[in-house]
Short mmCIF file of C-alpha atoms in Angstrom, two decimals:
data_model
loop_
_atom_site.label_atom_id
_atom_site.label_comp_id
_atom_site.label_asym_id
_atom_site.label_seq_id
_atom_site.Cartn_x
_atom_site.Cartn_y
_atom_site.Cartn_z
CA UNK R 1 70.74 106.73 86.29
CA UNK R 2 73.71 107.04 89.07
CA UNK R 3 77.29 105.27 87.16
CA UNK R 4 80.13 104.02 89.31
CA UNK R 5 83.45 105.93 87.25
CA UNK R 6 85.78 102.88 85.89
CA UNK R 7 89.15 104.76 85.25
CA UNK R 8 91.94 102.44 82.82
CA UNK R 9 95.87 103.36 83.52
CA UNK R 10 98.15 102.30 80.84
CA UNK R 11 101.63 103.33 80.04
CA UNK R 12 103.40 104.89 83.12
CA UNK R 13 105.73 102.92 84.27
CA UNK R 14 107.00 100.20 86.17
CA UNK R 15 105.75 101.08 89.60
CA UNK R 16 102.02 103.08 87.72
CA UNK R 17 100.75 100.41 87.24
CA UNK R 18 97.76 100.34 89.16
CA UNK R 19 96.74 101.86 93.05
CA UNK R 20 98.59 101.72 96.10
CA UNK R 21 95.13 101.50 97.49
CA UNK R 22 91.83 101.77 95.41
CA UNK R 23 90.21 104.89 96.28
CA UNK R 24 86.04 105.13 96.66
CA UNK R 25 85.31 106.33 92.70
CA UNK R 26 82.80 108.79 92.50
CA UNK R 27 79.47 108.24 91.83
CA UNK R 28 78.49 111.09 89.70
CA UNK R 29 80.31 111.29 86.65
CA UNK R 30 80.35 109.15 83.91
CA UNK R 31 84.09 108.67 81.79
CA UNK R 32 84.51 105.60 78.84
CA UNK R 33 88.14 105.74 79.31
CA UNK R 34 90.84 108.50 80.06
CA UNK R 35 91.42 110.16 76.68
CA UNK R 36 87.04 110.56 77.13
CA UNK R 37 85.19 113.93 77.67
CA UNK R 38 83.40 114.45 81.31
CA UNK R 39 79.55 114.62 81.25
CA UNK R 40 79.33 116.68 84.64
CA UNK R 41 75.44 118.68 85.23
CA UNK R 42 75.77 122.19 85.86
CA UNK R 43 73.86 122.43 89.18
CA UNK R 44 76.74 119.38 90.27
CA UNK R 45 80.17 121.26 89.51
CA UNK R 46 77.72 123.99 91.30
CA UNK R 47 77.62 121.78 94.31
CA UNK R 48 80.88 120.45 94.39
CA UNK R 49 82.32 123.82 94.30
CA UNK R 50 79.14 125.49 97.48
CA UNK R 51 80.47 122.47 100.16
CA UNK R 52 84.22 121.95 99.87
CA UNK R 53 84.37 119.72 103.09
CA UNK R 54 80.55 118.20 102.28
CA UNK R 55 81.76 114.67 101.58
CA UNK R 56 84.63 113.81 103.97
CA UNK R 57 85.53 110.62 103.89
CA UNK R 58 87.68 109.02 107.17
CA UNK R 59 90.31 106.50 106.28
CA UNK R 60 89.92 103.02 106.71
CA UNK R 61 92.30 103.01 108.92
CA UNK R 62 90.69 105.20 111.97
CA UNK R 63 88.67 102.34 112.20
CA UNK R 64 92.09 100.54 113.36
CA UNK R 65 90.43 97.91 116.60
CA UNK R 66 92.34 98.96 119.97
CA UNK R 67 91.95 95.46 120.79
CA UNK R 68 93.73 94.48 117.42
CA UNK R 69 96.80 97.05 118.18
CA UNK R 70 97.10 96.41 122.20
CA UNK R 71 97.44 92.09 121.63
CA UNK R 72 99.91 93.02 118.78
CA UNK R 73 103.30 91.37 120.22
CA UNK R 74 105.67 94.21 119.97
CA UNK R 75 103.02 96.41 121.95
CA UNK R 76 102.78 93.93 125.09
CA UNK R 77 106.98 93.00 124.98
CA UNK R 78 107.89 96.30 124.72
CA UNK R 79 105.13 99.15 125.65
CA UNK R 80 104.03 100.90 129.29
CA UNK R 81 100.65 102.10 129.26
CA UNK R 82 100.04 104.58 131.47
CA UNK R 83 96.51 103.89 132.90
CA UNK R 84 95.74 106.73 134.89
CA UNK R 85 96.92 109.04 131.79
CA UNK R 86 94.03 107.88 129.77
CA UNK R 87 91.59 108.37 132.02
CA UNK R 88 92.23 111.74 133.75
CA UNK R 89 93.32 112.69 129.66
CA UNK R 90 90.99 115.82 128.40
CA UNK R 91 91.56 117.53 124.70
CA UNK R 92 92.51 120.84 124.63
CA UNK R 93 90.80 123.00 121.89
CA UNK R 94 92.74 126.02 119.89
CA UNK R 95 91.23 128.48 117.56
CA UNK R 96 91.89 128.85 113.92
CA UNK R 97 95.20 130.78 114.46
CA UNK R 98 96.98 128.80 116.96
CA UNK R 99 96.55 125.25 114.39
CA UNK R 100 97.77 127.95 111.49
CA UNK R 101 100.98 128.90 113.38
CA UNK R 102 101.96 124.94 114.34
CA UNK R 103 101.43 123.79 111.31
CA UNK R 104 103.75 127.06 109.60
CA UNK R 105 106.65 125.95 112.23
CA UNK R 106 106.48 122.29 110.94
CA UNK R 107 110.39 122.16 109.67
CA UNK R 108 108.97 120.43 106.68
CA UNK R 109 109.35 120.75 102.53
CA UNK R 110 105.63 119.99 101.74
CA UNK R 111 103.66 122.55 101.98
CA UNK R 112 101.15 121.93 105.38
CA UNK R 113 98.33 124.41 105.46
CA UNK R 114 95.39 124.63 107.16
CA UNK R 115 91.66 124.72 106.68
CA UNK R 116 88.00 124.11 107.31
CA UNK R 117 88.90 120.11 106.15
CA UNK R 118 92.11 119.50 107.50
CA UNK R 119 90.21 121.34 111.23
CA UNK R 120 88.19 117.70 111.03
CA UNK R 121 90.51 115.58 110.52
CA UNK R 122 92.46 117.15 113.28
CA UNK R 123 89.79 116.96 115.32
CA UNK R 124 88.77 113.33 114.91
CA UNK R 125 92.33 112.28 115.92
CA UNK R 126 92.41 114.27 118.93
CA UNK R 127 88.72 114.16 119.97
CA UNK R 128 86.97 110.19 118.49
CA UNK R 129 90.54 108.77 118.49
CA UNK R 130 92.62 110.13 121.23
CA UNK R 131 93.57 106.18 122.39
CA UNK R 132 94.61 105.17 118.66
CA UNK R 133 97.03 108.05 118.73
CA UNK R 134 98.40 106.43 122.10
CA UNK R 135 99.41 103.22 120.65
CA UNK R 136 100.42 104.60 116.99
CA UNK R 137 103.29 107.07 118.96
CA UNK R 138 104.43 103.35 120.55
CA UNK R 139 104.38 101.95 117.43
CA UNK R 140 105.89 104.72 115.83
CA UNK R 141 109.56 104.20 117.68
CA UNK R 142 109.60 100.73 116.09
CA UNK R 143 108.85 102.29 112.14
CA UNK R 144 109.41 105.47 112.33
CA UNK R 145 113.09 104.49 111.60
CA UNK R 146 112.25 102.48 108.80
CA UNK R 147 110.57 104.58 106.55
CA UNK R 148 112.90 107.11 107.22
CA UNK R 149 115.98 105.03 105.88
CA UNK R 150 114.11 104.10 102.66
CA UNK R 151 112.52 107.52 101.81
CA UNK R 152 116.13 108.84 102.84
CA UNK R 153 117.86 106.40 100.61
CA UNK R 154 115.51 108.23 97.61
CA UNK R 155 115.83 111.94 98.62
CA UNK R 156 112.18 112.32 99.85
CA UNK R 157 111.19 114.94 102.39
CA UNK R 158 110.51 112.47 105.81
CA UNK R 159 107.10 113.62 106.94
CA UNK R 160 105.99 111.65 104.43
CA UNK R 161 106.74 108.88 107.16
CA UNK R 162 103.34 109.44 108.16
CA UNK R 163 101.25 107.89 105.21
CA UNK R 164 101.45 105.02 107.21
CA UNK R 165 99.38 106.32 109.43
CA UNK R 166 96.74 107.00 107.38
CA UNK R 167 97.09 104.08 104.73
CA UNK R 168 97.07 100.99 107.85
CA UNK R 169 97.33 102.22 111.40
CA UNK R 170 100.64 101.06 111.34
CA UNK R 171 99.38 97.15 110.69
CA UNK R 172 101.99 95.51 108.49
CA UNK R 173 98.88 92.72 108.45
CA UNK R 174 96.72 95.27 107.48
CA UNK R 175 93.98 93.99 104.52
CA UNK R 176 91.50 97.37 103.64
CA UNK R 177 87.99 96.42 101.71
CA UNK R 178 89.19 97.21 98.60
CA UNK R 179 91.78 94.01 98.70
CA UNK R 180 94.84 97.12 99.67
CA UNK R 181 97.77 95.21 102.42
CA UNK R 182 100.66 96.00 104.47
CA UNK R 183 101.85 99.05 106.08
CA UNK R 184 101.49 101.25 102.56
CA UNK R 185 98.63 99.30 101.50
CA UNK R 186 99.48 98.63 98.19
CA UNK R 187 96.96 96.04 95.63
CA UNK R 188 98.65 93.38 94.39
CA UNK R 189 98.77 94.64 91.05
CA UNK R 190 101.09 97.34 92.38
CA UNK R 191 102.92 94.95 94.12
CA UNK R 192 103.77 92.51 91.79
CA UNK R 193 104.57 95.87 89.31
CA UNK R 194 107.38 96.88 91.61
CA UNK R 195 108.84 93.55 92.02
CA UNK R 196 107.13 92.53 95.77
CA UNK R 197 106.31 88.90 95.59
CA UNK R 198 103.01 87.92 96.33
CA UNK R 199 101.89 84.43 96.81
CA UNK R 200 100.52 81.82 99.10
CA UNK R 201 103.36 81.55 101.06
CA UNK R 202 104.78 85.17 101.09
CA UNK R 203 103.34 88.54 100.70
CA UNK R 204 105.71 91.41 100.58
CA UNK R 205 103.52 93.61 100.77
CA UNK R 206 103.34 93.26 104.44
CA UNK R 207 106.80 93.37 104.54
CA UNK R 208 107.86 96.68 106.40
CA UNK R 209 111.73 97.25 105.11
CA UNK R 210 111.05 96.22 101.25
CA UNK R 211 107.12 97.84 101.16
CA UNK R 212 109.31 100.77 102.27
CA UNK R 213 111.72 100.46 99.83
CA UNK R 214 109.37 100.43 97.35
CA UNK R 215 106.55 102.73 98.98
CA UNK R 216 109.37 105.52 98.67
CA UNK R 217 110.04 104.55 94.49
CA UNK R 218 106.72 104.82 94.11
CA UNK R 219 106.16 108.50 95.68
CA UNK R 220 109.17 109.40 94.13
CA UNK R 221 108.16 108.40 90.57
CA UNK R 222 104.62 110.22 91.37
CA UNK R 223 106.37 113.27 91.92
CA UNK R 224 107.48 113.28 88.78
CA UNK R 225 104.37 113.22 86.80
CA UNK R 226 103.46 116.88 88.70
CA UNK R 227 106.39 117.84 90.84
CA UNK R 228 104.24 119.35 93.07
CA UNK R 229 104.01 116.77 96.54
CA UNK R 230 99.99 117.14 97.09
CA UNK R 231 98.91 115.82 94.11
CA UNK R 232 102.25 113.16 94.12
CA UNK R 233 100.34 112.48 97.77
CA UNK R 234 96.82 112.56 95.94
CA UNK R 235 97.45 110.33 93.56
CA UNK R 236 99.41 107.86 95.36
CA UNK R 237 96.12 107.11 96.96
CA UNK R 238 93.54 107.22 94.33
CA UNK R 239 96.23 106.87 90.93
CA UNK R 240 97.80 109.56 88.46
CA UNK R 241 95.19 108.67 86.33
CA UNK R 242 92.50 110.02 88.46
CA UNK R 243 94.69 113.16 89.31
CA UNK R 244 95.42 113.32 85.82
CA UNK R 245 91.48 113.37 84.80
CA UNK R 246 90.69 116.12 87.76
CA UNK R 247 93.41 118.70 86.56
CA UNK R 248 91.50 118.14 83.07
CA UNK R 249 87.94 118.51 84.60
CA UNK R 250 89.44 121.92 86.32
CA UNK R 251 90.56 123.19 83.24
CA UNK R 252 93.87 122.29 83.97
CA UNK R 253 94.75 124.20 87.41
CA UNK R 254 97.88 121.84 88.81
CA UNK R 255 96.88 122.96 92.79
CA UNK R 256 95.36 120.41 94.47
CA UNK R 257 92.87 122.72 96.29
CA UNK R 258 91.49 123.88 93.13
CA UNK R 259 90.76 120.73 91.89
CA UNK R 260 89.93 119.31 94.65
CA UNK R 261 85.93 119.02 94.09
CA UNK R 262 87.30 116.85 90.90
CA UNK R 263 88.97 114.31 92.80
CA UNK R 264 87.74 111.35 93.71
CA UNK R 265 85.73 111.81 97.57
CA UNK R 266 87.79 109.42 99.62
CA UNK R 267 91.05 111.11 97.70
CA UNK R 268 89.47 114.75 98.59
CA UNK R 269 90.30 113.82 102.69
CA UNK R 270 93.54 112.01 102.04
CA UNK R 271 96.01 115.57 101.93
CA UNK R 272 93.97 117.03 104.75
CA UNK R 273 94.39 113.65 106.82
CA UNK R 274 98.29 113.70 106.29
CA UNK R 275 98.74 117.09 107.26
CA UNK R 276 96.46 116.35 110.63
CA UNK R 277 98.46 113.33 111.20
CA UNK R 278 101.64 115.58 111.10
CA UNK R 279 100.19 118.07 113.15
CA UNK R 280 99.15 115.50 115.75
CA UNK R 281 102.46 113.41 115.74
CA UNK R 282 104.48 116.52 116.22
CA UNK R 283 101.98 118.21 119.30
CA UNK R 284 100.44 115.67 120.96
CA UNK R 285 101.54 116.96 123.67
CA UNK R 286 99.42 119.68 123.69
CA UNK R 287 96.28 118.05 122.87
CA UNK R 288 97.18 116.05 126.57
CA UNK R 289 97.98 112.86 124.41
CA UNK R 290 99.70 110.24 126.47
CA UNK R 291 102.12 108.18 123.80
CA UNK R 292 102.25 103.89 124.95
CA UNK R 293 106.04 104.20 126.18
CA UNK R 294 108.21 102.33 124.74
CA UNK R 295 110.62 100.08 128.08
CA UNK R 296 113.49 99.54 125.62
CA UNK R 297 114.51 99.59 122.19
CA UNK R 298 113.99 96.49 119.66
CA UNK R 299 116.87 95.76 118.23
CA UNK R 300 116.86 93.16 115.30
CA UNK R 301 119.14 91.87 112.53
CA UNK R 302 118.88 89.26 109.44
CA UNK R 303 119.43 86.14 108.17
CA UNK R 304 119.43 84.50 105.12
CA UNK R 305 117.81 80.93 104.42
CA UNK R 306 118.04 79.37 101.67
CA UNK R 307 116.33 76.24 102.28
CA UNK R 308 112.60 75.76 103.47
CA UNK R 309 112.17 76.54 107.44
CA UNK R 310 109.16 76.50 109.11
CA UNK R 311 109.16 79.71 111.75
CA UNK R 312 107.73 76.82 114.59
CA UNK R 313 111.21 75.38 113.65
CA UNK R 314 113.40 78.58 114.52
CA UNK R 315 111.02 79.41 117.44
CA UNK R 316 111.19 75.34 118.97
CA UNK R 317 115.11 75.54 118.93
CA UNK R 318 115.86 78.54 119.59
CA UNK R 319 113.18 78.97 122.84
CA UNK R 320 111.86 82.17 121.13
CA UNK R 321 108.19 82.89 120.83
CA UNK R 322 106.23 81.68 117.57
CA UNK R 323 104.55 85.10 117.72
CA UNK R 324 107.16 87.29 118.03
CA UNK R 325 109.36 85.70 115.33
CA UNK R 326 105.78 86.27 113.36
CA UNK R 327 105.30 90.03 114.49
CA UNK R 328 109.27 90.36 112.73
CA UNK R 329 108.36 88.52 109.78
CA UNK R 330 104.28 89.57 109.08
CA UNK R 331 105.17 88.63 104.88
CA UNK R 332 105.67 85.02 105.84
CA UNK R 333 101.72 84.15 105.24
CA UNK R 334 101.68 80.74 106.38
CA UNK R 335 105.14 80.90 108.79
CA UNK R 336 106.55 79.44 106.33
CA UNK R 337 109.79 80.38 104.40
CA UNK R 338 110.49 78.98 100.81
CA UNK R 339 113.40 79.46 100.87
CA UNK R 340 116.04 77.62 98.55
CA UNK R 341 119.23 77.58 97.20
CA UNK R 342 118.98 80.40 93.87
CA UNK R 343 116.36 82.41 96.11
CA UNK R 344 117.50 82.82 99.57
CA UNK R 345 114.56 84.81 102.35
CA UNK R 346 115.54 86.80 105.09
CA UNK R 347 114.48 86.23 108.68
CA UNK R 348 114.82 89.21 110.61
CA UNK R 349 115.56 88.17 114.74
CA UNK R 350 116.22 89.89 118.05
CA UNK R 351 120.23 91.52 117.65
CA UNK R 352 121.00 88.98 120.48
CA UNK R 353 119.47 85.71 118.70
CA UNK R 354 120.98 85.50 115.53
CA UNK R 355 124.25 84.30 116.44
CA UNK R 356 122.56 81.57 118.32
CA UNK R 357 120.39 81.24 115.08
CA UNK R 358 123.93 80.59 112.98
CA UNK R 359 125.03 78.08 115.92
CA UNK R 360 122.32 76.48 115.68
CA UNK R 361 121.57 76.31 112.14
CA UNK R 362 121.59 72.52 111.56
CA UNK R 363 119.49 71.88 114.33
CA UNK R 364 116.98 74.13 113.78
CA UNK R 365 116.47 72.64 109.99
CA UNK R 366 116.58 68.97 111.36
CA UNK R 367 114.23 69.70 114.21
CA UNK R 368 111.07 68.23 113.21
CA UNK R 369 111.80 67.83 109.26
CA UNK R 370 110.26 64.61 108.19
CA UNK R 371 106.85 67.01 109.86
CA UNK R 372 107.67 70.09 107.39
CA UNK R 373 109.36 68.40 104.21
CA UNK R 374 107.56 68.78 101.57
CA UNK R 375 108.29 65.16 99.02
CA UNK R 376 110.02 65.86 95.93
CA UNK R 377 108.25 62.50 94.45
CA UNK R 378 105.91 60.31 95.71
CA UNK R 379 105.05 56.82 94.00
CA UNK R 380 100.99 56.10 93.75
CA UNK R 381 99.86 52.76 95.55
CA UNK R 382 98.69 50.00 93.15
CA UNK R 383 95.09 48.83 93.61
CA UNK R 384 95.32 45.68 96.38
CA UNK R 385 94.77 42.40 95.16
CA UNK R 386 90.89 41.37 95.69
CA UNK R 387 89.86 44.78 95.55
CA UNK R 388 86.57 46.23 93.41
CA UNK R 389 87.38 49.14 91.69
CA UNK R 390 85.27 51.26 89.91
CA UNK R 391 85.81 52.62 86.63
CA UNK R 392 83.63 55.84 85.09
CA UNK R 393 82.82 55.33 81.25
CA UNK R 394 84.70 58.51 79.04
CA UNK R 395 83.78 59.70 75.70
CA UNK R 396 85.04 57.36 72.70
CA UNK R 397 86.22 54.13 75.73
CA UNK R 398 84.90 50.41 74.94
CA UNK R 399 84.88 46.81 76.80
CA UNK R 400 88.51 46.44 75.92
CA UNK R 401 90.01 49.56 75.95
CA UNK R 402 88.80 50.05 79.72
CA UNK R 403 89.59 45.68 80.32
CA UNK R 404 93.56 46.73 78.75
CA UNK R 405 93.92 49.31 81.49
CA UNK R 406 93.39 47.34 84.07
CA UNK R 407 94.56 43.95 82.46
CA UNK R 408 91.58 41.94 82.67
CA UNK R 409 89.66 40.49 80.21
CA UNK R 410 86.53 41.50 78.44
CA UNK R 411 84.68 38.97 79.65
CA UNK R 412 85.27 39.08 83.69
CA UNK R 413 83.67 42.83 82.98
CA UNK R 414 80.94 41.52 81.48
CA UNK R 415 79.97 39.64 84.38
CA UNK R 416 81.19 41.40 87.00
CA UNK R 417 78.85 44.43 86.10
CA UNK R 418 75.87 42.18 83.86
CA UNK R 419 76.46 43.41 80.78
CA UNK R 420 75.50 40.98 77.72
CA UNK R 421 77.40 40.95 74.33
CA UNK R 422 74.89 43.51 73.06
CA UNK R 423 75.37 45.84 76.24
CA UNK R 424 76.38 49.26 75.11
CA UNK R 425 78.54 51.76 76.89
CA UNK R 426 76.97 55.23 78.38
CA UNK R 427 79.15 58.23 79.20
CA UNK R 428 79.34 58.10 83.27
CA UNK R 429 78.16 54.61 83.22
CA UNK R 430 80.02 53.30 86.47
CA UNK R 431 81.84 50.16 85.67
CA UNK R 432 82.67 47.98 88.11
CA UNK R 433 86.52 46.56 87.87
CA UNK R 434 88.19 44.17 90.47
CA UNK R 435 91.52 43.53 90.83
CA UNK R 436 92.06 40.30 91.84
CA UNK R 437 94.97 38.76 89.83
CA UNK R 438 96.04 41.87 88.41
CA UNK R 439 96.34 46.09 88.98
CA UNK R 440 97.10 48.45 86.65
CA UNK R 441 99.73 47.15 84.72
CA UNK R 442 101.95 50.12 85.38
CA UNK R 443 101.32 49.63 89.12
CA UNK R 444 101.83 46.63 88.59
CA UNK R 445 105.34 46.90 87.16
CA UNK R 446 105.86 49.45 90.31
CA UNK R 447 105.02 47.18 92.54
CA UNK R 448 106.92 44.04 91.69
CA UNK R 449 110.33 46.59 90.97
CA UNK R 450 109.95 47.47 94.35
CA UNK R 451 109.39 44.06 96.14
CA UNK R 452 112.65 43.75 93.91
CA UNK R 453 114.57 46.36 95.27
CA UNK R 454 113.68 45.12 99.06
CA UNK R 455 114.30 41.22 98.64
CA UNK R 456 118.12 42.46 96.73
CA UNK R 457 118.06 45.29 100.04
CA UNK R 458 117.74 42.26 102.56
CA UNK R 459 120.34 40.16 100.82
CA UNK R 460 123.17 42.58 101.03
CA UNK R 461 125.24 42.98 104.01
CA UNK R 462 124.73 46.77 103.28
CA UNK R 463 122.44 49.27 103.24
CA UNK R 464 122.43 52.67 101.90
CA UNK R 465 120.57 55.46 102.14
CA UNK R 466 119.60 58.60 99.55
CA UNK R 467 118.66 61.81 101.86
CA UNK R 468 116.44 64.03 101.65
CA UNK R 469 115.34 67.65 101.85
CA UNK R 470 115.73 68.68 105.64
CA UNK R 471 117.50 65.48 107.03
CA UNK R 472 120.05 65.45 109.35
CA UNK R 473 122.33 62.78 110.71
CA UNK R 474 120.76 62.51 113.76
CA UNK R 475 116.88 61.82 112.00
CA UNK R 476 118.75 59.37 109.62
CA UNK R 477 120.05 57.47 112.49
CA UNK R 478 116.44 57.16 114.02
CA UNK R 479 115.10 55.17 110.84
CA UNK R 480 118.16 52.54 111.66
CA UNK R 481 118.11 50.22 115.34
CA UNK R 482 121.05 50.37 117.28
CA UNK R 483 122.91 53.34 114.79
CA UNK R 484 124.31 56.08 115.96
CA UNK R 485 124.90 59.78 113.92
CA UNK R 486 128.43 59.42 114.47
CA UNK R 487 128.27 55.48 113.38
CA UNK R 488 126.80 57.17 109.82
CA UNK R 489 130.03 59.58 109.95
CA UNK R 490 132.62 57.69 110.73
CA UNK R 491 131.61 54.77 108.59
CA UNK R 492 131.18 57.44 105.57
CA UNK R 493 134.38 58.99 106.18
CA UNK R 494 133.05 61.99 106.67
CA UNK R 495 134.64 65.44 108.63
CA UNK R 496 131.77 67.46 109.98
CA UNK R 497 128.17 67.16 110.13
CA UNK R 498 127.29 68.32 106.57
CA UNK R 499 125.39 66.38 104.34
CA UNK R 500 123.20 67.90 100.79
CA UNK R 501 120.00 66.16 98.80
CA UNK R 502 120.95 63.31 97.03
CA UNK R 503 123.65 61.97 98.80
CA UNK R 504 123.92 58.07 99.67
CA UNK R 505 125.30 57.35 102.47
CA UNK R 506 126.49 53.63 103.88
CA UNK R 507 124.65 52.67 107.25
CA UNK R 508 126.40 50.30 109.12
CA UNK R 509 125.18 47.42 110.49
CA UNK R 510 123.55 47.32 114.13
#
């Protein structure tokens, strides 16, 4: 009976705790643990050796829908598509000698050998996925400089910038069937182990700049293990544990093409796909592929946000399309930047809008502040007098205990629920509890205190307002009839518009 391999990685450093992309694992072999011996039938080993490219698995990125790419905000705003070229372009096939020569001429540090598996991937890109390549060339004008900067910072070969094409088809919002996300397709555990924030509001695996920096560090760590780029690239796909197992199965060989049949099935095609993408992105014109061109470069800049902010507040005040801001900041999953004083977050904007943001910052935070603000404290409502409420009996509760909780007498509880003196309570029993004449003691105290404070406030000649998070002088003035923001500023001797949460402001009489 066939069993699926489950590999356990341990002790491989902060960035090697899990796979960047969850590889499809071999179904023919069974491994008990990271150090267990492998049981492989002779017939299987012979079959793997005889048919080196019989099980090529194409990456999920090749399934990327063109509609998704073409509706991408960046493509809509900056791309120029030559429809006539797309309709008339025809692929040109070349003999193997031409592919070998062209790959050898690429100015790369990483070896780019040619074989039948590489040819299959080249054919897939230049024949069946021509339109995908055309759009990738257009998207590359924005993303490639980001990748190159991250790789250059770590001193890595720049040809690694094409890995995200295999991983995600240059879609920062791409999520694989296994749960890997972002341009570089990190699993949650891998991303967190490298310091990327992943929670309900923020997923920095989708942040082009941060994820690229971490991917470069991850690749550098992988290369330090094997000192071979083909093996490092393979381990990026399936994890260093799987590559090390393949080396052991092969008898200690350390050449990717010699351990090829012992790798997980998806990884066997990963390095060939990388070679093919390097070929296609450099020689696309030789196959009559028309790149999607850009009308003008997209220049951006970054501002730091240290307060909670919704992207729509920025879009509304600065009159920028919300889709544009989302496209530049794909890491914010719910359009919310959870900034605070101790942890600012980056917001990327078109360069020409950064100064406008700085100038209008107070207005941006004040815009629809109550709609997007989170409440810091909330007082629970008391039970309105005359309302019949119900209580579910829990283990250990008695009538007297329940009566004390609601401030009523035991006799009333019995009357409301037709209980005799000999009646017993059951766990889960539903008891009617009237609040007439009394409420829960804690709620009653709160309500009474609230009422007293209101009387005190109304009897005073001056009113005071405690500033809440997200409020501005203008939004506060709207709560008091006949009072302007300037009136509040003058009454409190404020030099500017800056106020802080918790600050107590005196509200002048209208």
